[in-house]
Coordinates of C-alpha atoms and ligand atoms in Angstrom, one line a residue:
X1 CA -14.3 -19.2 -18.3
X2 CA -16.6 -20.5 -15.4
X3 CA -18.6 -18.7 -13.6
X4 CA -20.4 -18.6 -10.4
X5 CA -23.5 -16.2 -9.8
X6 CA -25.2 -14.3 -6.9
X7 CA -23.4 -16.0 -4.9
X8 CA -21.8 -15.4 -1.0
X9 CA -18.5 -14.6 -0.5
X10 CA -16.5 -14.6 2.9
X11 CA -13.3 -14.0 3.6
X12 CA -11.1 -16.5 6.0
X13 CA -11.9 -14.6 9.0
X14 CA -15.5 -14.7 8.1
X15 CA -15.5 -10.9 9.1
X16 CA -16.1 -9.3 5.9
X17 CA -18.8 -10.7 3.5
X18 CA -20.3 -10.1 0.2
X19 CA -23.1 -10.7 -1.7
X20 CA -21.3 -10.3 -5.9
X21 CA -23.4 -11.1 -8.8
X22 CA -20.9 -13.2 -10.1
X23 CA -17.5 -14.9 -9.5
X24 CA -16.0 -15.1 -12.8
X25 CA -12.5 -17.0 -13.4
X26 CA -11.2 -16.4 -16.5
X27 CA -8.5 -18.9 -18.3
X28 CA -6.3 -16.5 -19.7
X29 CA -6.3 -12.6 -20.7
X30 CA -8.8 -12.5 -23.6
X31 CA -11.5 -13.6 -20.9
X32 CA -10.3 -11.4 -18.3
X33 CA -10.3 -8.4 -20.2
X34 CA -13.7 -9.4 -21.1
X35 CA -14.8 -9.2 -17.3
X36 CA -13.0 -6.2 -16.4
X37 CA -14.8 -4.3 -19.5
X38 CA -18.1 -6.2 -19.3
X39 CA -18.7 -7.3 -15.9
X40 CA -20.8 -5.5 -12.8
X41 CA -18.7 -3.3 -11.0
X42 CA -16.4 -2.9 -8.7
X43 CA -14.5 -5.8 -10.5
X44 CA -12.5 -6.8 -7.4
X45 CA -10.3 -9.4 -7.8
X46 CA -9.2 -12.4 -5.1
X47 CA -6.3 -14.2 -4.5
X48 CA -7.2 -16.6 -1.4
X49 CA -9.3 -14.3 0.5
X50 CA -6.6 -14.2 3.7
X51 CA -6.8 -10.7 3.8
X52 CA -9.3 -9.3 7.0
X53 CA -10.2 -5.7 5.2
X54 CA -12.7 -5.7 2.6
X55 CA -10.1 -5.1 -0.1
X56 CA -11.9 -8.0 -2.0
X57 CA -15.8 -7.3 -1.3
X58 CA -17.7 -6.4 -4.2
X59 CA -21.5 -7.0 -4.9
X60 CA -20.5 -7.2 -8.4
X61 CA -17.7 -9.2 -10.2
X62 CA -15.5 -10.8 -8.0
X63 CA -12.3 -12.5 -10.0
X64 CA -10.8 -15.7 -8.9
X65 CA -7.3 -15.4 -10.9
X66 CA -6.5 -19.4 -9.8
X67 CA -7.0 -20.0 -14.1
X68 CA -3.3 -17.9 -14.0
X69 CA -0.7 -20.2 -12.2
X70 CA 2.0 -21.8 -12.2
X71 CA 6.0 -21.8 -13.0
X72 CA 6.1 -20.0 -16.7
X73 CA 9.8 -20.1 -17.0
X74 CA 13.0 -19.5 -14.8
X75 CA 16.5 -19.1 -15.3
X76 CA 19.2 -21.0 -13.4
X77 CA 21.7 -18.5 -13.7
X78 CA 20.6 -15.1 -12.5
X79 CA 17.8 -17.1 -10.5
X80 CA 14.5 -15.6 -11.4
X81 CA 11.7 -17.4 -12.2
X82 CA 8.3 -15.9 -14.2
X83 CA 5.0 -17.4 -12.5
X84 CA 1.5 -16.9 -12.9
X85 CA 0.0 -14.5 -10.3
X86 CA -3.0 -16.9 -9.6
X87 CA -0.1 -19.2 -8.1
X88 CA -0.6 -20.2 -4.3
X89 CA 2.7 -19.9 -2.4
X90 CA 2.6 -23.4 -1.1
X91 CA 3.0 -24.3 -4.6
X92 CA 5.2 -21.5 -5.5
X93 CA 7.6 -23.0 -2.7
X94 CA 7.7 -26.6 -4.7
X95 CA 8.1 -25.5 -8.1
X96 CA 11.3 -23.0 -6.8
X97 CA 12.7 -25.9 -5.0
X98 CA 12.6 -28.5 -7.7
X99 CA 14.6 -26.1 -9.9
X100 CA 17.1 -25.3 -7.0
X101 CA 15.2 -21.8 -6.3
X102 CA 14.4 -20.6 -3.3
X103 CA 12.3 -17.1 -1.8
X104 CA 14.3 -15.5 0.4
X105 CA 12.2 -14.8 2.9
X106 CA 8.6 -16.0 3.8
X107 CA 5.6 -14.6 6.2
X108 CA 4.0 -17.4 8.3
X109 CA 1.9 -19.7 6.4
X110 CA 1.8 -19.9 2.6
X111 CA -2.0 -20.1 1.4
X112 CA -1.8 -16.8 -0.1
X113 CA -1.8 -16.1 -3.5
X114 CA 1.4 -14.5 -5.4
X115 CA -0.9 -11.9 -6.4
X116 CA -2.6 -11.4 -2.9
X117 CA 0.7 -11.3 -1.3
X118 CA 1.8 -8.6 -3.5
X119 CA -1.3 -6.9 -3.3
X120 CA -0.9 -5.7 0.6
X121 CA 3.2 -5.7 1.1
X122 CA 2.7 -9.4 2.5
X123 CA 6.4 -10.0 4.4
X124 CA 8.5 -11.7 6.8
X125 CA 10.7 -11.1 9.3
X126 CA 14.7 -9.6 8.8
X127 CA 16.0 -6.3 9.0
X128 CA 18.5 -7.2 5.8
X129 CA 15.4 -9.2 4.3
X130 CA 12.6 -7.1 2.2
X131 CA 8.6 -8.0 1.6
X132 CA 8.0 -10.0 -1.5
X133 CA 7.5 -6.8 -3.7
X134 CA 11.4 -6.3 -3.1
X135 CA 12.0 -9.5 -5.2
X136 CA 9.9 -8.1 -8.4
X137 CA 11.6 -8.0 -11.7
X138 CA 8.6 -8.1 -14.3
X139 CA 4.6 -7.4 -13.6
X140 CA 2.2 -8.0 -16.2
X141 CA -1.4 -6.9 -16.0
X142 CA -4.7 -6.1 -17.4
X143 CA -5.7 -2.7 -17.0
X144 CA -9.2 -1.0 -16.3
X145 CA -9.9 -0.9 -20.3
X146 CA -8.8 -4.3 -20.8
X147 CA -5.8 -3.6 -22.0
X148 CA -2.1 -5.9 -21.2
X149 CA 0.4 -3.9 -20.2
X150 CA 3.9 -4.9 -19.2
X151 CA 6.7 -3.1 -16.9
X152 CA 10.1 -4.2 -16.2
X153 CA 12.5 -3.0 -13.2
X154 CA 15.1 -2.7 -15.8
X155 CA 13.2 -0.5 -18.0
X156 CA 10.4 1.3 -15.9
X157 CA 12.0 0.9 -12.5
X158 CA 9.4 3.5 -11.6
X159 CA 6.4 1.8 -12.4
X160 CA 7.4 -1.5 -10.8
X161 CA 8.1 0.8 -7.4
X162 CA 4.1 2.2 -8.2
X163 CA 2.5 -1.1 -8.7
X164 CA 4.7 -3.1 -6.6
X165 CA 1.8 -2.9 -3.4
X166 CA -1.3 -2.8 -5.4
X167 CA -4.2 -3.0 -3.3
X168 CA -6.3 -4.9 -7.1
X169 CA -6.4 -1.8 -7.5
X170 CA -3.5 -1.2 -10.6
X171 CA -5.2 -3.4 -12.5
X172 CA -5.2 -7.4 -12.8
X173 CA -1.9 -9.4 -12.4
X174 CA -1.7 -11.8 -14.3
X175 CA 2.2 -12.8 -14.1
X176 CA 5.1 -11.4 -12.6
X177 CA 9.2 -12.2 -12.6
X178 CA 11.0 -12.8 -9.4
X179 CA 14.5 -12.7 -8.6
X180 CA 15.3 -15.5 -6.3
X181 CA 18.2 -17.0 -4.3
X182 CA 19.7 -20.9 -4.6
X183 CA 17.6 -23.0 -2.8
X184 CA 19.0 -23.3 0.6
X185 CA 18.1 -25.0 4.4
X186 CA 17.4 -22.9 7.4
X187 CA 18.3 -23.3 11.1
X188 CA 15.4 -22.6 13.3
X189 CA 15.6 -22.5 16.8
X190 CA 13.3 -21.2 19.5
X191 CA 13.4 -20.6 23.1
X192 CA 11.4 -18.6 25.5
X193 CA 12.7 -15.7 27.6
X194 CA 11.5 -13.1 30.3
X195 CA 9.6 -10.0 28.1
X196 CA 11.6 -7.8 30.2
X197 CA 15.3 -9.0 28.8
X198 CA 13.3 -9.5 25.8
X199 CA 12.5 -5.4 25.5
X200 CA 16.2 -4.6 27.0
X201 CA 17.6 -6.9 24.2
X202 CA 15.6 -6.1 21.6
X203 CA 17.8 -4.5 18.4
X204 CA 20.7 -7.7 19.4
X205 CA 17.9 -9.9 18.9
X206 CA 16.6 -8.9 16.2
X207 CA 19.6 -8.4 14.4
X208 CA 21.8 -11.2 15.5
X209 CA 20.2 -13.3 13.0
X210 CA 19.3 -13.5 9.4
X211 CA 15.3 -13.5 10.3
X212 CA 14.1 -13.0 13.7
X213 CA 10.7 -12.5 15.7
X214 CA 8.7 -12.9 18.9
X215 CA 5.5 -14.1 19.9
X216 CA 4.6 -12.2 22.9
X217 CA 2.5 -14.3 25.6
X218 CA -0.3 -12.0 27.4
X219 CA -0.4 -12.2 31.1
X220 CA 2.8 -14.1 31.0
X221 CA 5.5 -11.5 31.3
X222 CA 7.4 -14.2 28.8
X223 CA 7.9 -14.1 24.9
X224 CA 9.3 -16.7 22.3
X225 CA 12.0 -15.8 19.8
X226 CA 12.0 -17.6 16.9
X227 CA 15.2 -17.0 14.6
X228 CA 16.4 -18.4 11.0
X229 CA 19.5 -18.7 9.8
X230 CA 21.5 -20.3 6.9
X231 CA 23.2 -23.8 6.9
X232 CA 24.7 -26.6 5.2
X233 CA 23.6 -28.7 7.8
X234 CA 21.1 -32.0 7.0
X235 CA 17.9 -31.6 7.5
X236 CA 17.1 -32.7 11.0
X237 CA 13.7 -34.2 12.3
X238 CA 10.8 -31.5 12.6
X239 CA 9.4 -31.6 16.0
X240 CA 5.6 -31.6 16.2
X241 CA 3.8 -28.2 15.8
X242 CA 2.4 -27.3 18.7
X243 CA 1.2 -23.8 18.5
X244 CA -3.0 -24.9 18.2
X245 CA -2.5 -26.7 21.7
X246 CA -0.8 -23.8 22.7
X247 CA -3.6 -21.6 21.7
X248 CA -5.8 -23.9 23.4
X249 CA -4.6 -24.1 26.8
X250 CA -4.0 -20.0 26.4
X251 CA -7.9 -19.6 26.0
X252 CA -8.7 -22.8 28.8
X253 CA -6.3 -20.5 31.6
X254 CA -7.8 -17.2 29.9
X255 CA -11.8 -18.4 30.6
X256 CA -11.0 -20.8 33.5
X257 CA -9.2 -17.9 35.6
X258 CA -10.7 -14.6 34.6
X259 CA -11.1 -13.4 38.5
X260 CA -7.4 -14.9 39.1
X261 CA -5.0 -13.1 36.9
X262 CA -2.1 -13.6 39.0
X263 CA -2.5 -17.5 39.0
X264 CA -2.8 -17.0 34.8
X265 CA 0.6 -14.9 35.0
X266 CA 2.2 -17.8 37.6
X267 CA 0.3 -21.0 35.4
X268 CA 1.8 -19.6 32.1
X269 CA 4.7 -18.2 32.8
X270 CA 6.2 -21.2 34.6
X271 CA 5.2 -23.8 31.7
X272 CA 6.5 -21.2 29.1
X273 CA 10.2 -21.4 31.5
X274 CA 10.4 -25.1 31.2
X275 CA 10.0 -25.0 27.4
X276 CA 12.2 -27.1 25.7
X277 CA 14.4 -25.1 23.2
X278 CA 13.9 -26.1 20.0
X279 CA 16.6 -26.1 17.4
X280 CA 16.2 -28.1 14.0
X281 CA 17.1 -27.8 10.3
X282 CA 15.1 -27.7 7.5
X283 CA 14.6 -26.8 3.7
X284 CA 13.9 -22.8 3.9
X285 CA 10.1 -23.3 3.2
X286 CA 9.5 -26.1 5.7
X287 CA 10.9 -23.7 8.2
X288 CA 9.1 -20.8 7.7
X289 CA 5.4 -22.1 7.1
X290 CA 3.1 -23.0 10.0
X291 CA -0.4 -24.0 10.2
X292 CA -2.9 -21.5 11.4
X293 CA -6.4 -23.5 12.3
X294 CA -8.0 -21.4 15.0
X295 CA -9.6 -18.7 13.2
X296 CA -8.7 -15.1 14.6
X297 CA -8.8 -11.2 13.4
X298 CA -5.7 -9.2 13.6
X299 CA -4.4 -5.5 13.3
X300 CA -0.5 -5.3 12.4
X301 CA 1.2 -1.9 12.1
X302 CA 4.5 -1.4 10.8
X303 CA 6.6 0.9 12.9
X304 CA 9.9 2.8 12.8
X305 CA 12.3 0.1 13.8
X306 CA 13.6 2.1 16.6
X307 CA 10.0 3.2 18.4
X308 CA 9.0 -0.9 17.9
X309 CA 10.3 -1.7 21.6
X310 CA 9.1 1.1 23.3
X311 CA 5.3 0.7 21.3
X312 CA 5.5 -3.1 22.4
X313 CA 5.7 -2.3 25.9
X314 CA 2.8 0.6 25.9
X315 CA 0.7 -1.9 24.3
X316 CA 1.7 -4.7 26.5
X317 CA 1.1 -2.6 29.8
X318 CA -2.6 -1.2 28.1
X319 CA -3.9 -4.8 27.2
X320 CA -2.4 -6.0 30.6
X321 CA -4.4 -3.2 32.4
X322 CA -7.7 -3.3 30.4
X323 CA -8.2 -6.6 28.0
X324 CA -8.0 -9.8 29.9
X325 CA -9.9 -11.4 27.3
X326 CA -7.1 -11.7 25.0
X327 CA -5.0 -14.3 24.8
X328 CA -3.9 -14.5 21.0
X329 CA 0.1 -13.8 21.0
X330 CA 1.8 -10.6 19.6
X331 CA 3.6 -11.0 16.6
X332 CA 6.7 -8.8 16.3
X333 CA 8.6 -8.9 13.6
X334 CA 11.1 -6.6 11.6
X335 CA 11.2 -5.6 8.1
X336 CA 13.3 -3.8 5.5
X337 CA 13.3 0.0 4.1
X338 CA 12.1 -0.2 0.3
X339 CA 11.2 2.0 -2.5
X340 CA 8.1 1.1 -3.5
X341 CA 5.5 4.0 -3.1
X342 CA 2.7 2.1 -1.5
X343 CA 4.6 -0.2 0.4
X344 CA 4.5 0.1 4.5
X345 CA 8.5 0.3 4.8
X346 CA 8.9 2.7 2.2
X347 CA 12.3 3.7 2.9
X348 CA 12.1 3.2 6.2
X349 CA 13.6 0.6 8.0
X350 CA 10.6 -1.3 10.1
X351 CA 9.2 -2.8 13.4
X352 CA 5.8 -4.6 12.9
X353 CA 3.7 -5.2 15.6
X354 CA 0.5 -7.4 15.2
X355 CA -2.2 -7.7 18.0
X356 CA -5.1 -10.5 17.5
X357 CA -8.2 -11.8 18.8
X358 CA -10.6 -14.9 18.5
X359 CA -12.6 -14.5 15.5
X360 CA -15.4 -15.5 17.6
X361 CA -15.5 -12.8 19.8
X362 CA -15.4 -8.8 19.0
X363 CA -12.5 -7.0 18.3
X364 CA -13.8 -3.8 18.0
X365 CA -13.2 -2.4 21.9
X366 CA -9.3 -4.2 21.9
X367 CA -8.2 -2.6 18.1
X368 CA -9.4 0.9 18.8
X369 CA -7.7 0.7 22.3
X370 CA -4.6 -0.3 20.3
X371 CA -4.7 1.8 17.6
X372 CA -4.0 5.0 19.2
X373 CA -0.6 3.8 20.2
X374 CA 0.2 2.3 16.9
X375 CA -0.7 5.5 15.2
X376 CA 1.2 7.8 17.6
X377 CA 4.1 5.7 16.7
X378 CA 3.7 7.0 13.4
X379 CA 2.6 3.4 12.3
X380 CA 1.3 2.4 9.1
X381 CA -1.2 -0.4 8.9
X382 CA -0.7 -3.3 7.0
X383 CA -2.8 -2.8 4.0
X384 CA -4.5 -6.6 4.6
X385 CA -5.4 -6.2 8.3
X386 CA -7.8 -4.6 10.1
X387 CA -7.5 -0.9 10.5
X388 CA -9.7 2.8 10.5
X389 CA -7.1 5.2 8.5
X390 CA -9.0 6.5 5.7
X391 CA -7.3 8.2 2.1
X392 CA -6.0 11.2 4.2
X393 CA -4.5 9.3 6.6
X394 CA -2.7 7.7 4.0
X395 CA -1.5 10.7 1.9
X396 CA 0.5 11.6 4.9
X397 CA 2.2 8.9 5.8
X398 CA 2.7 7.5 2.2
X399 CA 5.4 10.5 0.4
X400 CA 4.7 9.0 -3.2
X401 CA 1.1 8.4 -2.2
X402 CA -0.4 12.0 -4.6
X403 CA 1.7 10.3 -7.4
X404 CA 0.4 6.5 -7.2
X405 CA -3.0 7.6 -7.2
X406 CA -2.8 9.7 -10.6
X407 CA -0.9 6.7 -12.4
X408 CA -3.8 4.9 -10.8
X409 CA -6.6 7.2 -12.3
X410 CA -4.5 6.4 -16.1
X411 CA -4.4 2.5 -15.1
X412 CA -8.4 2.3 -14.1
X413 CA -9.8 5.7 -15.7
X414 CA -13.3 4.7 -15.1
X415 CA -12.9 3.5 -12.1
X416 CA -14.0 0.1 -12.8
X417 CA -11.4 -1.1 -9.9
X418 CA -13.0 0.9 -7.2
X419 CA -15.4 -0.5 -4.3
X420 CA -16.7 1.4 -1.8
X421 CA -14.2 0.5 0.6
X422 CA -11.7 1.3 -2.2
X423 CA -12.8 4.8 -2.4
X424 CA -12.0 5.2 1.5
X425 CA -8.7 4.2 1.3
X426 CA -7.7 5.6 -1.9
X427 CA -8.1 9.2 -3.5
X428 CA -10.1 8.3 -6.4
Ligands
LIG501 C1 -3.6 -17.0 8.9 C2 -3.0 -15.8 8.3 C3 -1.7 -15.6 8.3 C4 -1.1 -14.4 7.7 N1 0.3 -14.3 7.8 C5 0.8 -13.1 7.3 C6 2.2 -12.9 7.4 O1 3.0 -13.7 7.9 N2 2.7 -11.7 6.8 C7 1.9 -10.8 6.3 O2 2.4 -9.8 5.8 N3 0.6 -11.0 6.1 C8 0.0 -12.2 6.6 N4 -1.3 -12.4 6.5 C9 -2.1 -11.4 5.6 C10 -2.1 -11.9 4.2 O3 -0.8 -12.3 3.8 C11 -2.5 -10.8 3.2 O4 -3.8 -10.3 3.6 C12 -2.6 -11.3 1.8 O5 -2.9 -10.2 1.0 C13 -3.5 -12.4 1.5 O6 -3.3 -13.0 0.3 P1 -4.5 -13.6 -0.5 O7 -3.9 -14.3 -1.7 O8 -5.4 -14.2 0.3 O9 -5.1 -12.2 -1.1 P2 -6.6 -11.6 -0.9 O10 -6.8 -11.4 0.5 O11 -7.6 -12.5 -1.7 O12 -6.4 -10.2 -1.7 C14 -5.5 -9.2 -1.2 C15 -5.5 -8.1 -2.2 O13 -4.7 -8.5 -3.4 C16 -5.6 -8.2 -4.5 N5 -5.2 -9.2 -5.5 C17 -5.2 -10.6 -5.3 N6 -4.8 -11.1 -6.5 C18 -4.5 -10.2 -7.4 C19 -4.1 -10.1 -8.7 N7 -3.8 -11.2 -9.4 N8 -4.0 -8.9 -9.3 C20 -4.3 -7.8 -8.7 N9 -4.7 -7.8 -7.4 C21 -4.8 -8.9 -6.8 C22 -7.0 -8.2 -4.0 O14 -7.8 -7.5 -4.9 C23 -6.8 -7.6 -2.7 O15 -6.8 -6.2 -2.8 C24 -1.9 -13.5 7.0 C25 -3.3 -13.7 7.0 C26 -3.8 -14.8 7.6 C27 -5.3 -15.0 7.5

């Protein structure tokens, strides 16, 4: 095991630091029972550190599971492959593929861990398309005593719907199964379009396609839609990314024109109407993945799928009114119902809207003015990003939430799981 001590930790965001005695990564379970037993608490374990609350903070034992990765089998015929939890998605993604497996669905950039990912209900976009907790068949973990225990959706289909979302809270991952597709190619094509036929053609477009979403420009009155679908088609030439000199020029006409909002509106909007559409084919992970460079803080809620149009254009008309210093898209997206008890779309069928802001500057005055609509939506906050609800909040919007939190006391009986920030969210 190596480890690291009194160190500083930071998340990706750089918004949430932490000042743990050690940084232990263990090389297989022996070890990390050992820290979970041994080390200072809260042990809080980390999968990349991509997530902007302070689910990982601890100013005790932070645990790096990168010791548990990789492909640990996989069968060809019911496609499902076992992995380690430690295993970063962008290297997920290549060990599927060279075995002909793919993951049917994808958020938008793949540094997360397996284990992170699962850990706050990470997802895509697609109405007939679930989060990755949807795909899990097997979940292995060390408890709060140390102790490996196993669950299986064919035996305990209970417990995998109670530890699907797990907040490092349900003890550590160490390796999960997946059920998977064939690997396949996506058709991606994006154009840009008027917000307001965007709003009035919201469900078509979202459902028209196997994956759909928008980026909503501020102070442009214009969105993108980005949809995915199957083909047998070749692979066809990538264009360039060009969403960081998009992001650039956004901030450039946000600073340069702050006492000129209409010649903002007229600048953007008439270079986002001579976009060239862009239509090409790729292998499912190449077209899902994008880089993200500029460094940002973001609050996503997950909505009733029918209320997500009529949120967006509240939100659009209050940051339009009140917040000309933003000039990070909106992210809207669409997710499916599931079962799992702490999962955001628990049987419900979902919109996600996702506001950000340059990590360089505050959020604070933007997110609160936000929140309010998001929550009178009945929204639930994406477990990763930035939000105020506290445990109460949460046992009314979760229905299984009384009954994950007593399996939770039998997974972690001392507590040895729980941070402060832990004991906000969660009725410990
Ligand atoms: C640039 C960027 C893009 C993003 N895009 C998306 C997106 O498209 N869709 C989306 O839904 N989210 C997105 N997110 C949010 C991100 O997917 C989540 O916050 C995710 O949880 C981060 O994964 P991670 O590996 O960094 O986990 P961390 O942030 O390190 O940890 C997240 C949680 O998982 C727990 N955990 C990690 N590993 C284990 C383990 N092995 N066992 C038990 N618990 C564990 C941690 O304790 C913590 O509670 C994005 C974030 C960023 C910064």
């Amino acid at each position: 095991m190596t480890r690291a001590t009194a160190t500083t930790w930071s998340n990706w965001a750089g918004n949430v630091r932490a000042n743990p005695r050690q940084i232990a990564r263990p090389a297989d379970e022996g070890e990390l029972g050992d820290v979970i037993r041994g080390g200072d608490r809260p042990i809080r374990m980390i999968g990349s550190g991509h997530s902007f609350t302070p689910l990982v903070a601890s100013e005790g034992t932070i645990v790096d599971l990168g010791g548990f990765s990789g492909l640990r089998a996989h069968d060809t015929e019911r496609m499902t492959a076992t992995i380690g939890a430690g295993t970063p998605l962008g290297q997920l993604t290549q060990l599927l593929h060279a075995v002909g497996q793919g993951l049917p669905n994808m958020g938008d950039i793949d540094r997360q861990t397996v284990g992170g990912a699962l850990g706050t209900a990470t997802h895509g976009s697609g109405l007939g398309l679930g989060a990755y907790h949807t795909q899990l068949l097997t979940v292995r973990l060390v408890d709060g005593r140390g102790e490996i225990r196993e669950f299986s959706a064919d035996a305990q289909p209970e417990m995998i719907q109670a530890v699907g979302v797990n907040l490092g809270a349900f003890g550590a991952l160490t390796e999960v199964t997946f059920q998977n597709m064939p690997s396949y190619r996506l058709r991606r094509r994006r154009h840009a379009l008027a917000v307001a036929d965007m709003l009035e053609n919201f469900d078509s477009l979202m459902r028209s396609h196997r994956s759909a979403e928008f980026f909503v420009i501020p102070f442009s009155s214009h969105a993108l839609h980005l949809s995915y679908d199957m083909t047998e088609a070749p692979v066809s030439a990538h264009p360039p990314e060009q969403d960081e000199d998009g992001l650039k020029t956004l901030k450039m006409l946000r600073t340069t024109l702050k006492r000129l909002p209409w010649l903002r509106r007229k600048l953007i909007g008439s270079a986002l109407a001579k976009i060239k559409p862009e239509d090409f084919v790729d292998v499912w992970f190449g077209a899902y993945v994008s880089e993200r460079r500029t460094r940002f803080n973001e609050m996503e809620y997950h909505l009733p799928f029918e209320v997500g149009a009529k949120a967006l254009r509240e939100i659009l008309s209050m940051m339009e009114r009140d917040f000309p210093e933003v000039y990070f898209p909106l992210e809207v997206r669409s997710v499916m119902a599931d079962e799992t008890w702490l999962s955001p779309f628990y049987k419900r069928a979902t919109c996600s809207i996702a506001v950000h802001h340059d990590a360089a500057e505050d959020p604070t005055a933007f997110f609160n003015a936000v929140e309010p609509i998001f929550r009178k939506y009945d929204g639930r906050p994406h477990w990763g990003k930035m939000h105020s609800l506290t445990a109460r909040d949460f046992a009314a919007l979760y229905p299984r939430f009384k009954d994950a939190m007593e399996l939770r006391r039998e997974i972690d009986p001392d507590g040895r799981f729980i941070s402060p920030y832990l004991a906000r969210i969660l009725d410990v």
